Tab-separated table of C-alpha atoms in Angstrom:
chain	number	residue	atom	x	y	z
V	19	MET	CA	16.072	49.391	-1.662
V	20	LYS	CA	16.505	47.901	1.809
V	21	THR	CA	12.857	46.803	1.788
V	22	SER	CA	13.267	45.203	-1.632
V	23	PHE	CA	16.287	43.245	-0.434
V	24	LYS	CA	14.379	42.104	2.644
V	25	LEU	CA	11.476	41.122	0.429
V	26	ILE	CA	13.646	39.073	-1.921
V	27	THR	CA	15.300	37.373	1.055
V	28	PHE	CA	11.876	36.669	2.535
V	29	ILE	CA	10.536	35.182	-0.713
V	30	PHE	CA	13.646	33.050	-1.138
V	31	ALA	CA	13.571	31.806	2.462
V	32	THR	CA	9.846	31.073	2.268
V	33	SER	CA	10.300	29.229	-1.011
V	34	MET	CA	13.085	27.071	0.389
V	35	LEU	CA	11.176	26.344	3.574
V	36	PHE	CA	8.113	25.380	1.611
V	37	LEU	CA	10.053	23.226	-0.794
V	38	PHE	CA	11.688	21.244	1.978
V	39	THR	CA	8.528	20.773	4.016
V	40	ALA	CA	6.467	19.849	0.964
V	41	CYS	CA	8.898	17.257	-0.327
V	42	GLY	CA	9.448	15.314	2.899
V	43	GLU	CA	10.432	11.745	2.135
V	44	ASP	CA	10.547	12.459	-1.548
V	45	ALA	CA	13.967	13.972	-0.997
V	46	ASN	CA	15.567	11.015	-2.723
V	47	ASN	CA	13.256	11.462	-5.675
V	48	ASN	CA	14.378	15.063	-5.860
V	49	LYS	CA	17.928	13.839	-5.768
V	50	ASN	CA	17.194	11.530	-8.671
V	51	GLU	CA	15.612	14.401	-10.492
V	52	LYS	CA	18.671	16.589	-9.953
V	53	ASP	CA	20.955	13.743	-10.991
V	54	SER	CA	19.013	13.216	-14.164
V	55	LEU	CA	19.215	16.893	-14.934
V	56	ASN	CA	22.967	16.542	-14.862
V	57	GLN	CA	23.617	14.375	-17.905
V	58	ASP	CA	26.941	13.104	-16.564
V	59	VAL	CA	25.384	11.600	-13.454
V	60	THR	CA	23.127	8.565	-13.674
V	61	GLU	CA	23.014	7.589	-10.017
V	62	ILE	CA	19.594	6.277	-9.036
V	63	ASN	CA	18.410	5.218	-5.632
V	64	GLU	CA	16.946	1.805	-6.497
V	65	ASP	CA	15.118	1.477	-3.204
V	66	ASN	CA	13.000	4.504	-3.976
V	67	LEU	CA	11.792	3.095	-7.258
V	68	ILE	CA	10.300	-0.084	-5.815
V	69	THR	CA	7.176	-0.159	-3.671
V	70	TYR	CA	6.437	-3.359	-1.767
V	71	LEU	CA	2.718	-3.641	-1.097
V	72	VAL	CA	1.291	-5.252	2.018
V	73	PRO	CA	-2.380	-6.131	2.526
V	74	SER	CA	-4.296	-4.890	5.554
V	75	PRO	CA	-5.482	-7.250	8.357
V	76	LYS	CA	-9.008	-7.415	6.945
V	77	ASP	CA	-7.677	-9.434	4.004
V	78	MET	CA	-6.646	-12.303	6.251
V	79	PHE	CA	-9.945	-12.302	8.123
V	80	ALA	CA	-11.969	-12.077	4.930
V	81	PHE	CA	-10.883	-15.665	4.314
V	82	THR	CA	-11.072	-16.978	7.843
V	83	LYS	CA	-14.539	-15.710	8.683
V	84	LYS	CA	-16.097	-18.026	6.117
V	85	GLY	CA	-14.061	-21.050	7.142
V	86	ASP	CA	-14.369	-23.440	10.022
V	87	LEU	CA	-12.547	-21.210	12.455
V	88	LYS	CA	-14.400	-20.173	15.578
V	89	TYR	CA	-14.086	-16.788	17.219
V	90	SER	CA	-12.083	-16.674	20.440
V	91	ALA	CA	-11.490	-13.564	22.554
V	92	ASN	CA	-8.424	-15.220	24.111
V	93	VAL	CA	-6.279	-14.374	21.104
V	94	LEU	CA	-6.870	-10.623	21.410
V	95	ASN	CA	-4.132	-8.402	22.751
V	96	ALA	CA	-5.102	-7.288	26.264
V	97	LYS	CA	-6.463	-3.751	26.167
V	98	ASP	CA	-4.288	-2.555	29.073
V	99	ASN	CA	-1.112	-3.466	27.163
V	100	ALA	CA	-1.622	-0.182	25.320
V	101	ASP	CA	-0.503	1.676	28.460
V	102	LYS	CA	2.907	0.011	28.213
V	103	TYR	CA	3.714	1.579	24.856
V	104	ILE	CA	5.960	4.503	25.713
V	105	ASP	CA	8.079	5.087	22.608
V	106	THR	CA	6.870	5.849	19.099
V	107	LYS	CA	7.964	2.473	17.706
V	108	SER	CA	5.925	0.461	20.215
V	109	GLN	CA	2.976	2.842	19.862
V	110	GLU	CA	2.894	2.545	16.077
V	111	ILE	CA	3.357	-1.226	16.085
V	112	GLY	CA	0.780	-1.441	18.882
V	113	PHE	CA	-1.590	0.640	16.785
V	114	GLY	CA	-1.228	-1.959	14.002
V	115	ILE	CA	-1.811	-4.793	16.462
V	116	TYR	CA	-5.001	-3.271	17.860
V	117	SER	CA	-6.178	-2.392	14.338
V	118	ALA	CA	-5.888	-6.085	13.485
V	119	ASP	CA	-7.813	-6.986	16.654
V	120	LEU	CA	-10.479	-4.501	15.598
V	121	ALA	CA	-10.655	-6.016	12.097
V	122	TYR	CA	-10.858	-9.511	13.622
V	123	THR	CA	-13.704	-8.646	15.998
V	124	ALA	CA	-15.521	-6.871	13.157
V	125	ALA	CA	-15.099	-9.852	10.805
V	126	PHE	CA	-16.686	-12.099	13.435
V	127	ASN	CA	-19.408	-9.548	14.207
V	128	GLN	CA	-18.353	-8.952	17.825
V	129	THR	CA	-19.818	-5.459	17.994
V	130	ASN	CA	-19.306	-4.822	21.728
V	131	THR	CA	-15.703	-5.994	21.735
V	132	ALA	CA	-15.059	-4.085	18.516
V	133	GLY	CA	-16.311	-0.929	20.260
V	134	GLU	CA	-13.887	-1.503	23.138
V	135	TYR	CA	-10.970	-2.015	20.760
V	136	LEU	CA	-11.950	1.032	18.750
V	137	LYS	CA	-11.472	3.081	21.933
V	138	VAL	CA	-7.973	1.627	22.374
V	139	VAL	CA	-7.140	2.349	18.729
V	140	GLU	CA	-8.489	5.878	19.096
V	141	SER	CA	-6.444	6.449	22.248
V	142	LEU	CA	-3.243	5.238	20.572
V	143	SER	CA	-3.993	7.290	17.470
V	144	ASP	CA	-3.708	10.469	19.523
V	145	LYS	CA	-0.270	9.452	20.745
V	146	ILE	CA	1.076	8.873	17.239
V	147	GLY	CA	-0.483	11.930	15.644
V	148	LEU	CA	-3.417	10.236	13.945
V	149	GLY	CA	-6.043	11.729	16.214
V	150	SER	CA	-7.569	13.788	13.424
V	151	VAL	CA	-8.674	10.581	11.659
V	152	PHE	CA	-11.028	9.777	14.527
V	153	THR	CA	-13.561	12.494	13.953
V	154	GLU	CA	-16.833	12.805	15.822
V	155	SER	CA	-18.544	11.705	12.639
V	156	LEU	CA	-16.601	8.424	12.621
V	157	ILE	CA	-17.323	7.741	16.288
V	158	ASN	CA	-21.030	8.429	15.651
V	159	ARG	CA	-21.008	6.062	12.679
V	160	PHE	CA	-19.621	3.394	14.981
V	161	LYS	CA	-22.311	4.004	17.570
V	162	LYS	CA	-25.023	3.582	14.936
V	163	ILE	CA	-23.806	0.243	13.647
V	164	GLU	CA	-26.699	-2.130	13.151
V	165	ASN	CA	-25.231	-5.098	11.376
V	166	LYS	CA	-22.061	-6.966	10.519
V	167	ASP	CA	-21.621	-5.332	7.116
V	168	SER	CA	-21.789	-1.809	8.474
V	169	LEU	CA	-19.346	-2.760	11.255
V	170	LEU	CA	-16.923	-4.061	8.644
V	171	LYS	CA	-17.432	-0.978	6.492
V	172	VAL	CA	-16.667	1.417	9.330
V	173	THR	CA	-13.520	-0.461	10.374
V	174	ASN	CA	-12.368	-0.702	6.741
V	175	ASP	CA	-13.053	2.994	6.145
V	176	THR	CA	-11.116	3.846	9.284
V	177	TYR	CA	-8.076	1.900	8.104
V	178	TYR	CA	-8.354	3.562	4.694
V	179	ASP	CA	-8.456	7.014	6.308
V	180	ILE	CA	-5.378	6.170	8.346
V	181	VAL	CA	-3.422	5.016	5.284
V	182	LYS	CA	-4.535	8.137	3.400
V	183	PHE	CA	-3.424	10.375	6.264
V	184	LEU	CA	-0.023	8.679	6.584
V	185	GLU	CA	0.594	8.770	2.817
V	186	ASN	CA	-0.406	12.417	2.587
V	187	ASN	CA	1.973	13.274	5.380
V	188	ASP	CA	4.881	11.205	4.032
V	189	ARG	CA	4.911	9.016	7.124
V	190	ASN	CA	5.975	5.908	5.265
V	191	THR	CA	7.993	4.501	8.149
V	192	SER	CA	4.960	4.835	10.422
V	193	LEU	CA	2.897	3.047	7.783
V	194	SER	CA	5.480	0.238	7.680
V	195	LEU	CA	5.490	-0.202	11.451
V	196	ILE	CA	1.683	-0.195	11.589
V	197	SER	CA	1.519	-2.709	8.710
V	198	VAL	CA	3.962	-5.042	10.449
V	199	GLY	CA	2.027	-4.843	13.725
V	200	GLY	CA	-1.191	-5.607	11.871
V	201	TRP	CA	0.264	-8.490	9.903
V	202	VAL	CA	1.945	-10.105	12.939
V	203	GLU	CA	-1.268	-9.899	14.991
V	204	SER	CA	-3.388	-11.248	12.108
V	205	LEU	CA	-1.100	-14.225	11.617
V	206	TYR	CA	-0.920	-14.793	15.383
V	207	ILE	CA	-4.718	-14.907	15.551
V	208	VAL	CA	-5.108	-17.239	12.557
V	209	THR	CA	-2.347	-19.650	13.668
V	210	ASN	CA	-3.992	-19.865	17.087
V	211	LEU	CA	-7.509	-20.294	15.777
V	212	GLN	CA	-6.341	-22.994	13.380
V	213	ASN	CA	-4.197	-24.466	16.171
V	214	LYS	CA	-3.577	-27.878	14.584
V	215	TYR	CA	-1.900	-28.748	11.319
V	216	GLN	CA	-4.004	-30.452	8.682
V	217	LYS	CA	-2.705	-31.468	5.292
V	218	ASP	CA	-4.476	-29.896	2.278
V	219	ASN	CA	-6.281	-27.507	4.578
V	220	GLU	CA	-7.129	-24.102	3.065
V	221	ILE	CA	-6.308	-22.132	6.196
V	222	ILE	CA	-2.914	-23.861	6.436
V	223	GLN	CA	-2.362	-22.977	2.772
V	224	LEU	CA	-3.368	-19.363	3.505
V	225	ILE	CA	-0.762	-19.288	6.295
V	226	ALA	CA	1.867	-20.799	3.982
V	227	ASP	CA	0.981	-18.299	1.251
V	228	GLN	CA	1.839	-15.486	3.647
V	229	LYS	CA	5.430	-16.256	2.600
V	230	ASN	CA	4.956	-13.898	-0.379
V	231	ILE	CA	3.516	-11.166	1.805
V	232	PHE	CA	6.189	-11.607	4.473
V	233	GLU	CA	8.908	-11.256	1.829
V	234	ASN	CA	7.348	-7.943	0.813
V	235	ILE	CA	7.225	-6.826	4.449
V	236	VAL	CA	10.915	-7.589	4.983
V	237	LEU	CA	11.988	-5.944	1.708
V	238	SER	CA	9.894	-2.902	2.540
V	239	LEU	CA	11.491	-2.662	5.990
V	240	GLN	CA	14.963	-3.076	4.506
V	241	GLN	CA	14.359	0.057	2.430
V	242	ARG	CA	14.101	1.953	5.720
V	243	GLU	CA	16.775	0.032	7.601
V	244	ALA	CA	18.690	3.230	8.382
V	245	ASP	CA	16.010	3.960	10.974
V	246	PRO	CA	17.137	2.137	14.162
V	247	ASN	CA	13.529	1.244	15.034
V	248	VAL	CA	13.132	-0.482	11.678
V	249	ALA	CA	16.519	-2.224	11.993
V	250	ASP	CA	15.447	-3.575	15.405
V	251	LEU	CA	12.172	-4.796	13.979
V	252	ILE	CA	13.927	-6.685	11.184
V	253	GLN	CA	15.980	-8.487	13.835
V	254	GLU	CA	12.849	-9.283	15.827
V	255	LEU	CA	11.266	-10.884	12.755
V	256	GLN	CA	14.314	-13.076	12.065
V	257	ALA	CA	12.823	-16.275	13.527
V	258	VAL	CA	9.710	-15.877	11.368
V	259	LYS	CA	11.917	-15.249	8.352
V	260	THR	CA	13.875	-18.442	9.019
V	261	VAL	CA	10.671	-20.505	8.914
V	262	TYR	CA	9.287	-18.835	5.776
V	263	ASP	CA	12.655	-19.062	4.013
V	264	GLY	CA	12.568	-22.812	4.658
V	265	LEU	CA	9.178	-23.402	2.987
V	266	GLU	CA	9.450	-25.304	-0.245
V	267	VAL	CA	7.935	-23.926	-3.433
V	268	ILE	CA	7.001	-26.865	-5.632
V	269	LYS	CA	5.960	-26.989	-9.262
V	270	ILE	CA	2.433	-28.185	-9.881
V	271	GLU	CA	0.510	-29.253	-12.949
V	272	ASN	CA	-3.088	-29.039	-14.042
V	273	PRO	CA	-4.131	-26.173	-11.816
V	274	ASN	CA	-7.839	-25.633	-11.525
V	275	VAL	CA	-8.219	-22.584	-13.773
V	276	LYS	CA	-11.215	-21.143	-15.540
V	277	ASN	CA	-11.411	-19.945	-19.099
V	278	ALA	CA	-10.296	-16.352	-19.325
V	279	LYS	CA	-12.109	-13.705	-21.384
V	280	ALA	CA	-10.813	-10.345	-22.637
V	281	ASN	CA	-9.113	-8.329	-19.895
V	282	GLN	CA	-9.092	-11.434	-17.684
V	283	ILE	CA	-5.701	-12.828	-16.825
V	284	ILE	CA	-4.935	-16.087	-15.036
V	285	VAL	CA	-1.816	-15.859	-12.886
V	286	GLY	CA	-0.013	-18.347	-10.649
V	287	GLY	CA	-0.993	-21.961	-10.997
V	288	SER	CA	2.418	-23.383	-11.778
V	289	THR	CA	3.858	-23.333	-8.259
V	290	LYS	CA	2.588	-23.914	-4.765
V	291	ILE	CA	4.080	-23.075	-1.374
V	292	VAL	CA	4.201	-26.127	0.875
V	293	MET	CA	4.261	-26.100	4.668
V	294	THR	CA	4.907	-29.213	6.748
V	295	GLU	CA	3.522	-29.868	10.238
V	296	THR	CA	6.929	-29.178	11.797
V	297	GLN	CA	7.185	-25.871	9.937
V	298	PHE	CA	3.653	-24.933	10.964
V	299	ASN	CA	4.516	-25.526	14.625
V	300	GLN	CA	7.792	-23.616	14.243
V	301	LEU	CA	5.975	-20.702	12.622
V	302	LYS	CA	3.263	-20.730	15.261
V	303	LYS	CA	5.903	-20.467	18.011
V	304	ALA	CA	7.965	-17.848	16.153
V	305	ILE	CA	4.977	-15.631	15.438
V	306	ALA	CA	3.710	-15.982	19.040
V	307	ASP	CA	7.142	-14.999	20.375
V	308	VAL	CA	7.446	-11.915	18.203
V	309	ARG	CA	3.802	-10.940	18.725
V	310	ASN	CA	4.056	-11.240	22.511
V	311	LYS	CA	7.227	-9.180	22.483
V	312	LEU	CA	5.751	-6.481	20.246
V	313	ALA	CA	2.367	-6.485	21.976
V	314	GLY	CA	3.936	-6.116	25.388
V	315	SER	CA	2.739	-9.390	26.873
V	316	ASP	CA	6.338	-10.282	27.639
V	317	VAL	CA	7.250	-6.876	29.043
I	12	MET	CA	2.192	48.770	7.317
I	13	LYS	CA	3.138	48.997	3.671
I	14	THR	CA	5.979	46.521	4.199
I	15	LYS	CA	3.645	44.065	5.925
I	16	LEU	CA	1.263	44.296	3.004
I	17	ILE	CA	4.096	43.570	0.582
I	18	TYR	CA	5.049	40.481	2.626
I	19	ILE	CA	1.464	39.215	2.556
I	20	ILE	CA	1.235	39.723	-1.207
I	21	ALA	CA	4.608	37.984	-1.561
I	22	LEU	CA	3.267	34.984	0.351
I	23	PHE	CA	0.351	34.675	-2.046
I	24	LEU	CA	2.728	34.965	-4.974
I	25	VAL	CA	5.110	32.295	-3.702
I	26	PHE	CA	2.750	29.578	-2.498
I	27	PRO	CA	0.839	28.866	-5.719
I	28	LEU	CA	4.162	28.126	-7.440
I	29	PHE	CA	4.489	24.993	-5.341
I	30	SER	CA	0.870	23.972	-5.071
I	31	ASP	CA	1.504	20.902	-7.218
I	32	ALA	CA	4.332	19.773	-4.959
I	33	GLN	CA	2.147	20.242	-1.935
I	34	SER	CA	-0.823	18.290	-3.261
I	35	LYS	CA	1.333	15.290	-4.274
I	36	CYS	CA	-0.953	12.294	-4.656
I	37	SER	CA	-3.825	13.464	-2.491
I	38	ASP	CA	-5.908	14.322	-5.559
I	39	PHE	CA	-5.705	10.707	-6.666
I	40	PHE	CA	-7.402	9.329	-3.586
I	41	ARG	CA	-10.737	9.872	-5.323
I	42	TYR	CA	-9.885	6.951	-7.611
I	43	ARG	CA	-9.164	4.669	-4.679
I	44	ARG	CA	-12.678	3.468	-3.923
I	45	PRO	CA	-14.696	0.245	-4.148
I	46	GLU	CA	-16.643	-0.593	-7.297
I	47	ALA	CA	-19.297	-3.246	-6.709
I	48	PRO	CA	-18.957	-6.173	-6.714
I	49	TYR	CA	-15.310	-5.376	-6.055
I	50	GLU	CA	-14.158	-4.100	-2.675
I	51	TYR	CA	-11.321	-1.676	-2.151
I	52	ASN	CA	-8.010	-3.381	-1.385
I	53	ASP	CA	-5.571	-1.553	0.885
I	54	GLN	CA	-2.636	-2.549	-1.304
I	55	SER	CA	-3.636	0.305	-3.616
I	56	SER	CA	-0.791	2.754	-3.768
I	57	SER	CA	0.320	6.065	-5.226
I	58	ALA	CA	3.790	7.354	-5.956
I	59	VAL	CA	5.228	10.640	-7.083
I	60	CYS	CA	7.023	9.788	-10.325
I	61	VAL	CA	9.450	11.578	-12.607
I	62	THR	CA	9.751	11.313	-16.377
I	63	GLY	CA	12.552	9.066	-17.559
I	64	GLN	CA	12.323	6.755	-14.546
I	65	THR	CA	10.987	3.223	-14.171
I	66	TYR	CA	9.045	2.273	-11.054
I	67	GLU	CA	8.001	-1.102	-9.688
I	68	PHE	CA	5.131	-2.119	-7.478
I	69	ILE	CA	5.400	-5.610	-5.989
I	70	LEU	CA	1.894	-6.917	-5.378
I	71	PRO	CA	1.185	-10.256	-3.660
I	72	LEU	CA	-2.113	-11.861	-4.708
I	73	THR	CA	-3.776	-14.492	-2.578
I	74	LYS	CA	-5.672	-17.456	-3.965
I	75	GLY	CA	-9.373	-17.304	-3.165
I	76	LYS	CA	-9.857	-13.761	-4.421
I	77	ASP	CA	-10.238	-12.210	-7.852
I	78	PHE	CA	-8.374	-8.947	-8.305
I	79	ARG	CA	-9.031	-5.931	-10.512
I	80	LEU	CA	-6.264	-3.428	-11.268
I	81	LYS	CA	-6.720	0.104	-12.587
I	82	PHE	CA	-4.099	2.740	-13.171
I	83	TYR	CA	-4.219	6.531	-13.159
I	84	ALA	CA	-1.501	9.060	-13.923
I	85	ALA	CA	-1.092	12.811	-13.690
I	86	ALA	CA	-2.044	14.745	-16.822
I	87	VAL	CA	1.492	16.143	-16.973
I	88	PHE	CA	2.659	12.758	-18.299
I	89	ASN	CA	0.231	12.898	-21.216
I	90	ASN	CA	-0.270	9.105	-20.938
I	91	LYS	CA	3.324	8.572	-22.121
I	92	ILE	CA	3.795	5.660	-19.755
I	93	ASN	CA	4.371	1.982	-20.497
I	94	PHE	CA	2.981	-0.708	-18.249
I	95	LYS	CA	4.288	-4.234	-17.909
I	96	ILE	CA	3.152	-6.856	-15.414
I	97	ILE	CA	5.179	-9.994	-14.726
I	98	ASP	CA	3.799	-12.984	-12.860
I	99	GLU	CA	6.672	-13.780	-10.494
I	100	SER	CA	5.700	-17.436	-10.077
I	101	THR	CA	5.848	-18.193	-13.799
I	102	HIS	CA	8.134	-15.304	-14.840
I	103	GLU	CA	5.719	-14.658	-17.700
I	104	THR	CA	4.778	-11.178	-18.865
I	105	VAL	CA	1.012	-11.124	-18.478
I	106	LEU	CA	0.432	-7.527	-19.542
I	107	ASP	CA	2.488	-5.197	-21.716
I	108	LEU	CA	0.605	-2.107	-22.874
I	109	PRO	CA	1.112	1.629	-23.397
I	110	GLY	CA	-0.754	4.289	-21.447
I	111	GLU	CA	-2.627	5.284	-24.587
I	112	SER	CA	-3.125	3.606	-27.951
I	113	ALA	CA	-4.049	5.122	-31.313
I	114	ASP	CA	-7.522	3.567	-31.452
I	115	ARG	CA	-8.213	3.704	-27.701
I	116	ALA	CA	-9.995	0.368	-27.974
I	117	GLU	CA	-10.734	-1.794	-24.941
I	118	GLY	CA	-7.730	-3.834	-23.875
I	119	THR	CA	-5.227	-1.875	-25.965
I	120	CYS	CA	-4.089	0.655	-23.395
I	121	VAL	CA	-3.969	1.269	-19.678
I	122	LEU	CA	-4.721	4.929	-19.049
I	123	ALA	CA	-6.965	6.325	-21.785
I	124	ASP	CA	-10.719	5.863	-21.410
I	125	TYR	CA	-12.496	3.851	-24.102
I	126	TYR	CA	-16.064	3.579	-25.356
I	127	ASN	CA	-17.730	0.688	-23.582
I	128	GLU	CA	-20.227	-0.929	-25.949
I	129	ASP	CA	-21.853	-2.862	-23.106
I	130	ASN	CA	-23.190	0.227	-21.366
I	131	GLY	CA	-22.672	2.915	-24.015
I	132	LYS	CA	-20.475	4.943	-21.693
I	133	SER	CA	-16.873	6.006	-21.493
I	134	SER	CA	-14.959	3.582	-19.251
I	135	HIS	CA	-11.558	3.605	-17.665
I	136	PRO	CA	-9.497	0.508	-18.534
I	137	TYR	CA	-9.262	-2.249	-15.938
I	138	PHE	CA	-7.589	-5.637	-15.850
I	139	ASP	CA	-8.863	-8.659	-13.939
I	140	PHE	CA	-6.459	-11.163	-12.432
I	141	TYR	CA	-7.381	-14.631	-11.249
I	142	PRO	CA	-4.701	-16.257	-9.081
I	143	ALA	CA	-4.850	-20.034	-9.623
I	144	THR	CA	-2.412	-20.222	-6.708
I	145	SER	CA	-1.081	-17.400	-4.575
I	146	THR	CA	1.511	-15.437	-6.480
I	147	THR	CA	3.191	-12.067	-6.721
I	148	LEU	CA	2.878	-9.569	-9.558
I	149	LYS	CA	5.695	-7.242	-10.473
I	150	ILE	CA	4.123	-4.115	-11.959
I	151	ILE	CA	6.685	-2.173	-13.968
I	152	ILE	CA	5.763	1.418	-14.791
I	153	GLU	CA	8.054	3.171	-17.232
I	154	VAL	CA	7.449	6.914	-17.296
I	155	LEU	CA	8.838	7.951	-20.665
I	156	PRO	CA	11.265	10.863	-20.918
I	157	VAL	CA	10.029	14.181	-22.235
I	158	PRO	CA	11.182	14.760	-25.852
I	159	GLN	CA	14.062	17.199	-25.696
I	160	GLU	CA	14.161	20.452	-27.611
I	161	GLN	CA	16.869	20.612	-30.250
I	162	SER	CA	19.290	23.508	-30.414
I	163	ASP	CA	21.185	24.500	-33.553
I	164	ASN	CA	23.893	26.091	-31.507
I	165	PRO	CA	26.466	23.406	-30.514
I	166	ASN	CA	27.715	25.619	-27.685
I	167	VAL	CA	24.372	25.501	-25.940
I	168	LYS	CA	24.301	22.597	-23.499
I	169	LYS	CA	20.896	21.015	-23.635
I	170	GLN	CA	19.262	20.560	-20.280
I	171	ALA	CA	16.909	17.637	-19.852
I	172	LYS	CA	13.310	18.693	-19.243
I	173	MET	CA	11.619	16.728	-16.493
I	174	ASN	CA	8.019	16.364	-15.412
I	175	ARG	CA	6.848	15.184	-12.040
I	176	GLY	CA	3.428	13.824	-11.068
I	177	CYS	CA	1.466	11.102	-9.416
I	178	VAL	CA	0.875	7.558	-10.641
I	179	THR	CA	-1.705	5.486	-8.816
I	180	VAL	CA	-2.277	1.741	-8.780
I	181	VAL	CA	-5.819	0.891	-7.678
I	182	VAL	CA	-6.312	-2.653	-6.387
I	183	LEU	CA	-9.820	-4.044	-5.955
I	184	ASP	CA	-10.854	-7.552	-4.973
I	185	LYS	CA	-13.803	-9.863	-4.487
I	186	PRO	CA	-14.137	-13.438	-3.292
I	187	SER	CA	-13.345	-15.807	-6.112
I	188	ASP	CA	-16.274	-17.622	-7.701
I	189	ASN	CA	-14.246	-20.813	-7.379
I	190	SER	CA	-13.310	-20.183	-3.770
I	191	SER	CA	-14.445	-22.736	-1.264
I	192	PHE	CA	-13.703	-20.395	1.649
């Protein structure tokens, strides 16, 4: 009888433990589920039902590598800055920054520099619990890189593995901090490579169009604002937000669209985000300030 | 010794009950892969969803790339999901389809495979988006409630039945044919 009681207690305790560890950040979803089960309660956590998507750094460089921009190593975050990252927030943001540097060097086929930055990324990954992503197999793939495409593929696969690992382990806040670090560094690099404002320039338009992505970043961070690290980061991005909030969205006519077939949908085309020279310079300064602060150059 | 054995057996009995909760969306990563000429886009995302809820994915699209979207959902939902996509720059609904349609023809549903006459194979539905200017898509995924069982006894309080599973949005992209980048 005593053994049976112990056994029931054990099963119950194990079940509860497993439930809580398995659900992780889905706790709010569970809450919604429980609420829905109770027909008198309709409370829904709106934040949990909306996912704001943010592209990875490679997206930005996919455009720039075919443009007129020239590679410069000066825009990279110094490798020894990684030693300054003591707390988890700076390590995760720093991981995003160096991931962007890695994507940048890969996009411009800088194999040797990419190898050096991979080591920094690998070192930081250990500190933030992502060490298992950097398997011997991945490192060997990197050593065997023969051309630009394979370099890009390895760096892209690495980023994919990291996202997969973070999602599987419900580390959504970590994913947010890494995404912000990557986006800030990517924009810092592109605004420096472009350097001067030119009207009707495609890179300038790409930078202006980041308004949509930045809005997603901020909204995504606001969902996790209860975390003091995230709240701090929102404050640090305020100057960038001020510039992007000030960009005008104008209506346009006769967009250059092609004829759509079945399953092909034309979107956009009726509005365009406009950035003036003053706003470009303001953004360039704001993004450099926040990047240097996050990257540790100002520490 | 006997007690230890009972505990071990108990562990095996308990853990499979929650295997679905543990796996979450990891099974759906197999769908998140490039399909030439499209490359994998890291904005692809998965979410654990519950019947009776509506979920939104806010997806920025950049001019200069063509995008392909595909959707997958856990079998527990039985394709009872409605999909709507709104172009935020024009506020127009650019897609409004169920997870499965009666005829399963191409372009009539989002989740059920259809017979592709071009290659004579079963294909999973996809939707191609061409941003004329950079824009944002609001993807609205309505996971329909499970039909409730009726009870003849008015004293029996009906409890809503809920299902829980993964829904995945796969985003692919390729440089636009019109792009001058």
